[in-house]
mmCIF file of C-alpha atoms in Angstrom:
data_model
loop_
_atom_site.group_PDB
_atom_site.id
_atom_site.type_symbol
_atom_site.label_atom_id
_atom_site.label_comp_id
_atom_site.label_asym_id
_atom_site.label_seq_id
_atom_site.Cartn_x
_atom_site.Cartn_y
_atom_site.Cartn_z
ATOM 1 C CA UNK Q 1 0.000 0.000 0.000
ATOM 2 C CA UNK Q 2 0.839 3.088 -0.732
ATOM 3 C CA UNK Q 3 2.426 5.391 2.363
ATOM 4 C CA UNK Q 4 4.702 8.619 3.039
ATOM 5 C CA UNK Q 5 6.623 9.061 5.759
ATOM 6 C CA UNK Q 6 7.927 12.600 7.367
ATOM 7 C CA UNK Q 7 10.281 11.736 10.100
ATOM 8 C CA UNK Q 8 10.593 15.156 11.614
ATOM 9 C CA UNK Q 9 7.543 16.627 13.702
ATOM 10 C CA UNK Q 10 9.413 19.973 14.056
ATOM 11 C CA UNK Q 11 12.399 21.650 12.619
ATOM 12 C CA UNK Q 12 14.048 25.122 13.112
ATOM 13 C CA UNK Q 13 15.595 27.284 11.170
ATOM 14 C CA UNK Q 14 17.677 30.044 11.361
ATOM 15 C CA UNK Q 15 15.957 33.293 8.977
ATOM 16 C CA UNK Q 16 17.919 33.463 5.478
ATOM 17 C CA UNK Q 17 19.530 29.958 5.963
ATOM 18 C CA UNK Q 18 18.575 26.697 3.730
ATOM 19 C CA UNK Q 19 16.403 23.956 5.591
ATOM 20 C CA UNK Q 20 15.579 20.311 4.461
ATOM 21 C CA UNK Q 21 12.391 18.201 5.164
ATOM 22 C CA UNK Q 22 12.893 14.571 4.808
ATOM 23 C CA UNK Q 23 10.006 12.633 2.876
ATOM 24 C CA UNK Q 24 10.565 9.110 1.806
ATOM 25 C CA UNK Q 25 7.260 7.091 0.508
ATOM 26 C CA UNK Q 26 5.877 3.643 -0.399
ATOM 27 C CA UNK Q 27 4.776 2.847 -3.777
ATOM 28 C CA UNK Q 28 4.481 -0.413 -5.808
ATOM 29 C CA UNK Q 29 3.265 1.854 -8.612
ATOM 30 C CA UNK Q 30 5.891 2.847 -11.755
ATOM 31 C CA UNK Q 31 3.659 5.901 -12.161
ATOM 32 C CA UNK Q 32 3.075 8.245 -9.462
ATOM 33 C CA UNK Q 33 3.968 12.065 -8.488
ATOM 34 C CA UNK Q 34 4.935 13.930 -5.689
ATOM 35 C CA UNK Q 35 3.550 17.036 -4.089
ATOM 36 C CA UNK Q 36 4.684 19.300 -1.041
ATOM 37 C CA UNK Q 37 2.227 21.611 0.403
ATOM 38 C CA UNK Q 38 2.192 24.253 3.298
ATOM 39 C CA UNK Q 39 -0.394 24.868 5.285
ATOM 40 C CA UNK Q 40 -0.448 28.021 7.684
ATOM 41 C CA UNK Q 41 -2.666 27.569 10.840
ATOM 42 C CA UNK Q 42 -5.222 29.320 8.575
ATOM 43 C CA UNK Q 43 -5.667 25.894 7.371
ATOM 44 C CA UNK Q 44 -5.648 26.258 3.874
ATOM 45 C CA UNK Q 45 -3.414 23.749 1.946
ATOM 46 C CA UNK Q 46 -1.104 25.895 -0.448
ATOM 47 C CA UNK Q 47 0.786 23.917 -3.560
ATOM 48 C CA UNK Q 48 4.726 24.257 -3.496
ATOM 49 C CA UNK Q 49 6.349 22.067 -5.856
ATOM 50 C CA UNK Q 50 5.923 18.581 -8.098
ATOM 51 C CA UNK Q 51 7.872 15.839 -9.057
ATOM 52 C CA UNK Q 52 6.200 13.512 -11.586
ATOM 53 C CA UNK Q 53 8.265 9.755 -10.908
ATOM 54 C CA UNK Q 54 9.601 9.424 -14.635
ATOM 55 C CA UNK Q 55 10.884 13.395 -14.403
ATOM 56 C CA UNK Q 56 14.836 12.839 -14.657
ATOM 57 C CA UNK Q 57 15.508 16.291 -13.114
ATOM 58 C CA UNK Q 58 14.714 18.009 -9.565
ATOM 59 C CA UNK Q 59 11.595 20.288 -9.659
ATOM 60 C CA UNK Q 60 12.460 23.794 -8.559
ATOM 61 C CA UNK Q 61 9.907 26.658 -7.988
ATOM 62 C CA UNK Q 62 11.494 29.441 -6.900
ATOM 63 C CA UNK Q 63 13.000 29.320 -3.647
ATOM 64 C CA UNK Q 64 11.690 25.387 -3.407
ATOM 65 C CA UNK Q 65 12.886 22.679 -4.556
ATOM 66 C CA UNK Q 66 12.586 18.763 -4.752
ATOM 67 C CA UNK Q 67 15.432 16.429 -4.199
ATOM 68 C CA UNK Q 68 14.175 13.033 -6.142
ATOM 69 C CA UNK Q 69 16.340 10.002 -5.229
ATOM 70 C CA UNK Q 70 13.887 7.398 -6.715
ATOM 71 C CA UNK Q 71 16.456 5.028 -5.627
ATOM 72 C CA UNK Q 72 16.150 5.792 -1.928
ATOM 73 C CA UNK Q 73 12.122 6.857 -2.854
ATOM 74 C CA UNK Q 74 13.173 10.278 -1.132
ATOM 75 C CA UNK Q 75 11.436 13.408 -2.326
ATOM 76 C CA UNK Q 76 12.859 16.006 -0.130
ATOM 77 C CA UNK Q 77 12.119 19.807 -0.461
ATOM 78 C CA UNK Q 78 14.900 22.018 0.092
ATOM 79 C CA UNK Q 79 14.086 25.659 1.025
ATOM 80 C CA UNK Q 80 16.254 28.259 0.341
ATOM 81 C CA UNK Q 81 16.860 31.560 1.784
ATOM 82 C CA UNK Q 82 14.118 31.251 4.474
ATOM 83 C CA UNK Q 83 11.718 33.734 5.671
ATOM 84 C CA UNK Q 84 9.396 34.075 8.433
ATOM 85 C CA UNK Q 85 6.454 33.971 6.436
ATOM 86 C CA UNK Q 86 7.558 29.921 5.526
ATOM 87 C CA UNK Q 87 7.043 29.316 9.012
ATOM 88 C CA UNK Q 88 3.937 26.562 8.883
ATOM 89 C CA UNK Q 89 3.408 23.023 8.626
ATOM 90 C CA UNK Q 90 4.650 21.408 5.569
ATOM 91 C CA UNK Q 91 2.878 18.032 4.212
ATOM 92 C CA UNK Q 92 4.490 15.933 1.178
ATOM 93 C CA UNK Q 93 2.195 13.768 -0.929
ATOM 94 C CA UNK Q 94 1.843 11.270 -3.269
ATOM 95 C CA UNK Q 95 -0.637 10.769 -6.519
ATOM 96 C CA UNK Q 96 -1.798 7.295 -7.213
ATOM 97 C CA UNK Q 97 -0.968 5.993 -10.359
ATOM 98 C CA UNK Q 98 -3.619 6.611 -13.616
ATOM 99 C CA UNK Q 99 -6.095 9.376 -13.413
ATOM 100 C CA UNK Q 100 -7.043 9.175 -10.039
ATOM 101 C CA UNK Q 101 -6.675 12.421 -7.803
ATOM 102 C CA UNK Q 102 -6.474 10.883 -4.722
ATOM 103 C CA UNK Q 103 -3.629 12.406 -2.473
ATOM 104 C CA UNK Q 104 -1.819 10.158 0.291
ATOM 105 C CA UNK Q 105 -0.391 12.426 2.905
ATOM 106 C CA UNK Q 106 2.663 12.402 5.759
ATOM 107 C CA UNK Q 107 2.195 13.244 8.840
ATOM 108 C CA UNK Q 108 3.925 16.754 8.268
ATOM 109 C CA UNK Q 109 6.798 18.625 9.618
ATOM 110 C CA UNK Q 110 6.082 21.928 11.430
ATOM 111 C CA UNK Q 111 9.045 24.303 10.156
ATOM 112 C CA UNK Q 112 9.869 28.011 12.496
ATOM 113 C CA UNK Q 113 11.823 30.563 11.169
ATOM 114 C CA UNK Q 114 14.147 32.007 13.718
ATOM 115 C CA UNK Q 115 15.004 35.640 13.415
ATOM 116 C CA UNK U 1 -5.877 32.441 -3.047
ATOM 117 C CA UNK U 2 -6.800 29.528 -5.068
ATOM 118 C CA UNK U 3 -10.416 30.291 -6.224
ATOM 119 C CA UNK U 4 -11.636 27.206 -4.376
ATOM 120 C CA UNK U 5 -14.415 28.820 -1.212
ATOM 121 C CA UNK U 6 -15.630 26.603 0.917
ATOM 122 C CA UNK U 7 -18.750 26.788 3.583
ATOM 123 C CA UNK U 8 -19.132 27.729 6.444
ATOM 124 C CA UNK U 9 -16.114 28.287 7.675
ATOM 125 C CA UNK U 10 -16.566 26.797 11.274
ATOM 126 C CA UNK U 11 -19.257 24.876 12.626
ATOM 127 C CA UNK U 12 -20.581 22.959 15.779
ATOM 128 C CA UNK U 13 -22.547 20.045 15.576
ATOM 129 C CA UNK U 14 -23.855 17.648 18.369
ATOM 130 C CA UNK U 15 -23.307 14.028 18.496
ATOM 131 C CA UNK U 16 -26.079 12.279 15.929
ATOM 132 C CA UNK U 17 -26.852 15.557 14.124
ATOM 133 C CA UNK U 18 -26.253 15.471 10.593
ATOM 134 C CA UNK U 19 -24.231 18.279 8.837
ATOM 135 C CA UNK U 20 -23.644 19.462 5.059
ATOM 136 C CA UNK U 21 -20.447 21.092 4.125
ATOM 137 C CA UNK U 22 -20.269 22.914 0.546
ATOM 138 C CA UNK U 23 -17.477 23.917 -1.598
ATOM 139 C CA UNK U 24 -17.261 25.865 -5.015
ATOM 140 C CA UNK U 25 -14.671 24.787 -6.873
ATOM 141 C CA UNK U 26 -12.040 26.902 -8.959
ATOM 142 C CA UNK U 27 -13.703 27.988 -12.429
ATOM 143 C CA UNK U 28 -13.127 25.121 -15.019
ATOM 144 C CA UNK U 29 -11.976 22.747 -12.821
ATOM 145 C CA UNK U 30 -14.338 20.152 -13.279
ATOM 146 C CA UNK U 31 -13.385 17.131 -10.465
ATOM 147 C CA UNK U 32 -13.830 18.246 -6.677
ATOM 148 C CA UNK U 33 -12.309 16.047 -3.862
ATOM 149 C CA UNK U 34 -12.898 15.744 -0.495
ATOM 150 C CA UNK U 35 -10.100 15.156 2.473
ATOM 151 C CA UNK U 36 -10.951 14.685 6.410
ATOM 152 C CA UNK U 37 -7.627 16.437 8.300
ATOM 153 C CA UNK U 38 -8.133 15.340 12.454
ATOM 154 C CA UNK U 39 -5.631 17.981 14.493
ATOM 155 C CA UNK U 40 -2.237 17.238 14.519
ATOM 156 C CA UNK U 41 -2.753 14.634 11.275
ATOM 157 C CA UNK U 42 -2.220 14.529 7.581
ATOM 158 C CA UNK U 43 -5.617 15.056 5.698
ATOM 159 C CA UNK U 44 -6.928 11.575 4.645
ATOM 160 C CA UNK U 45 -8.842 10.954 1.649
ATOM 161 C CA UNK U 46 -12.741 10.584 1.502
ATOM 162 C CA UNK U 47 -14.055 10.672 -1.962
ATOM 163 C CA UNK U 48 -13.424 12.285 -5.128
ATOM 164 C CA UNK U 49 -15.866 13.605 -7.975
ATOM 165 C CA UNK U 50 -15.714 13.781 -11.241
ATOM 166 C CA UNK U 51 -18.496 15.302 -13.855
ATOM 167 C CA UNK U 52 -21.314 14.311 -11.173
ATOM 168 C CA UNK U 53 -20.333 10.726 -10.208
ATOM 169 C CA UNK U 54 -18.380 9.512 -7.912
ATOM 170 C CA UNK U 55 -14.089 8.529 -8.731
ATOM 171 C CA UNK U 56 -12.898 6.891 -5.759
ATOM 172 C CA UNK U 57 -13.451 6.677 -1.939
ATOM 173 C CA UNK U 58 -11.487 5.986 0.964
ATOM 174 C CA UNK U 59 -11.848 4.387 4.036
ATOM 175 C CA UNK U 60 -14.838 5.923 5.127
ATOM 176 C CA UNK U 61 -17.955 4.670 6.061
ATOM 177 C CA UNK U 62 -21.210 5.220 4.147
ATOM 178 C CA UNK U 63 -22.896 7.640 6.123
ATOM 179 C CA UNK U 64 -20.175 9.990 4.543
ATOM 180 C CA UNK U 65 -21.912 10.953 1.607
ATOM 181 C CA UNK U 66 -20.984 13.653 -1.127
ATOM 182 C CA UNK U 67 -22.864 14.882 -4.371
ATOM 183 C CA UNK U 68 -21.527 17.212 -6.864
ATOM 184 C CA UNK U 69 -23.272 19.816 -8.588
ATOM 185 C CA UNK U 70 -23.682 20.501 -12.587
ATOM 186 C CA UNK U 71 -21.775 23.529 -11.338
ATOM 187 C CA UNK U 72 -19.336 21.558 -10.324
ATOM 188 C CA UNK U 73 -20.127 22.685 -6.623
ATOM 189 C CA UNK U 74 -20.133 20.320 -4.382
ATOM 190 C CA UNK U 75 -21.778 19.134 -1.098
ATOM 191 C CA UNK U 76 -19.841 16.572 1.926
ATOM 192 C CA UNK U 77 -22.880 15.220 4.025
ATOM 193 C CA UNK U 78 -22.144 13.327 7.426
ATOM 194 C CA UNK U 79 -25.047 11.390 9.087
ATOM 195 C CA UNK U 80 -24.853 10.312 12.510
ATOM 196 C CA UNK U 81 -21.913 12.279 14.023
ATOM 197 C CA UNK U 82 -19.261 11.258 15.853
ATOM 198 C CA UNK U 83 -17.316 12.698 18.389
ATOM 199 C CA UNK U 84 -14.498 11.171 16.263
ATOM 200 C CA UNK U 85 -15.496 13.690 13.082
ATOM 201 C CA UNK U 86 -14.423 16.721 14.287
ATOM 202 C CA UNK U 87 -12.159 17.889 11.856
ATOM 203 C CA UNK U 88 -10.809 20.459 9.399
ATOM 204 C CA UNK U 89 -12.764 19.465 6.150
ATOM 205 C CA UNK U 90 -10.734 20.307 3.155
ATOM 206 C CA UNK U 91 -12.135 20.576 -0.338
ATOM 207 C CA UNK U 92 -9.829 20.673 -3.164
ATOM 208 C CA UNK U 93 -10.686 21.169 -7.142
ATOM 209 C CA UNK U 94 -8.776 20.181 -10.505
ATOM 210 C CA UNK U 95 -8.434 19.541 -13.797
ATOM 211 C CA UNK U 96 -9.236 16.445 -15.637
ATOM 212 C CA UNK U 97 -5.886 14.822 -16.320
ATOM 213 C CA UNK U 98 -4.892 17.444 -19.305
ATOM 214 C CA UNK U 99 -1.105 17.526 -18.184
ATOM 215 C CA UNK U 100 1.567 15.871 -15.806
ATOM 216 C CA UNK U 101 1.211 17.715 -12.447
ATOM 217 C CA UNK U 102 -2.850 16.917 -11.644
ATOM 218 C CA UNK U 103 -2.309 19.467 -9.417
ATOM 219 C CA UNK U 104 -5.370 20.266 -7.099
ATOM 220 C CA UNK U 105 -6.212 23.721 -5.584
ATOM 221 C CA UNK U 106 -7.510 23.569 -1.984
ATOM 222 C CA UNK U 107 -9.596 25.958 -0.328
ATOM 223 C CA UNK U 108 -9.424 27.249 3.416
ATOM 224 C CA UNK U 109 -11.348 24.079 4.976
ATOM 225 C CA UNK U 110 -14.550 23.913 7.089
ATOM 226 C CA UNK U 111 -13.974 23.129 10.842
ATOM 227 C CA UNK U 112 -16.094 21.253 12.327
ATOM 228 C CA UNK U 113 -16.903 20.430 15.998
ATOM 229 C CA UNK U 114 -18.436 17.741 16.863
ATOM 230 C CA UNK U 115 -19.762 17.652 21.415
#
């Protein structure tokens, strides 16, 4: 069955420095894709970046990006430069296979910014 | 903001009572699914429609019921409450399959409180 798995409840980070959250995920599937959201505590679930599994390079979105071991079945995002305003709860996610929309969350990691 | 409005935005309910959540979807966006997120969780799945019908379900029992409008509006009905359904209740709308990402737009959630 299909599962993600974010290992870190809570991170910090220092404001302007580059932070890491781990996702690794469970898939029989050959075709799937990979979503990070945030979500402020205003609750609504913003997109960040995608990674589609037969992409051959990292996604980047501006300051976001993806790193896609498929090997290790590792999607991590990597933000750059970090604000305050990234402080939230991050979620990573995974598309079933064919057309289905269904999203599979983690468990999310809660990221502060430090000034 | 994503387009997608959902309503209302908070709500209490008591044990038994039914309730009917509603969300309008982005414009275009034709399939409108329907995620369960308990505090401190991942949202989980519930059911997903496409063009009026139903495309896919999770583990939830039946007296989670949905309908979806010609509109593409939608409704999320819960019979019977349980203490257990108090929840943020997160709509989210996209595309049919047109392109790789299948990316889905989420609105700001309905929270419901179930005593």
């Amino acid at each position: 069955a299909q599962k993600i798995t974010q290992t870190q409840p809570g991170m910090f980070v220092q404001e302007k420095e580059a932070v890491t959250l781990d996702c690794t995920y469970d898939t029989s599937d050959q075709s799937y894709g990979l979503f990070w959201y945030k979500q402020p505590s205003s609750g609504e679930m913003i997109f960040l970046i995608y990674q589609g599994s037969y992409d051959e390079q990292n996604a980047t979105e501006g300051r976001y990006s993806l790193n896609f071991q498929k090997a290790r079945k590792s999607a991590n995002l990597v933000i750059s430069a970090s604000q305050l305003g990234d402080s939230a709860m991050y979620f990573c996610a995974m598309r079933e296979g064919g057309s289905s929309y269904k999203l599979i969350f983690g468990s999310g990691t809660r990221l502060l910014v430090r000034p | 903001e994503t387009g997608v409005t959902q309503s209302p935005t908070h709500l209490i309910k008591t044990r038994g009572q039914q309730v009917t959540l509603r969300c309008s979807s982005q414009s275009g966006h034709n399939t409108v699914s329907w995620y369960q997120q308990a505090l401190g969780q991942g949202p989980q799945f519930i059911f997903q429609y496409y063009r009026e019908e139903e495309n896919g379900r999770g583990n939830f029992p039946p007296r989670f019921s949905g309908l979806q409008f010609p509109n593409y509006s939608s409704e999320l009905n819960v019979n019977a409450l349980e203490l257990d359904d108090s929840a943020l209740y997160l709509c989210a709308s996209s595309l049919a399959p047109t392109g790789q990402s299948y990316e889905q737009y989420f609105g700001p959630g309905t929270r419901l409180t179930v005593t």
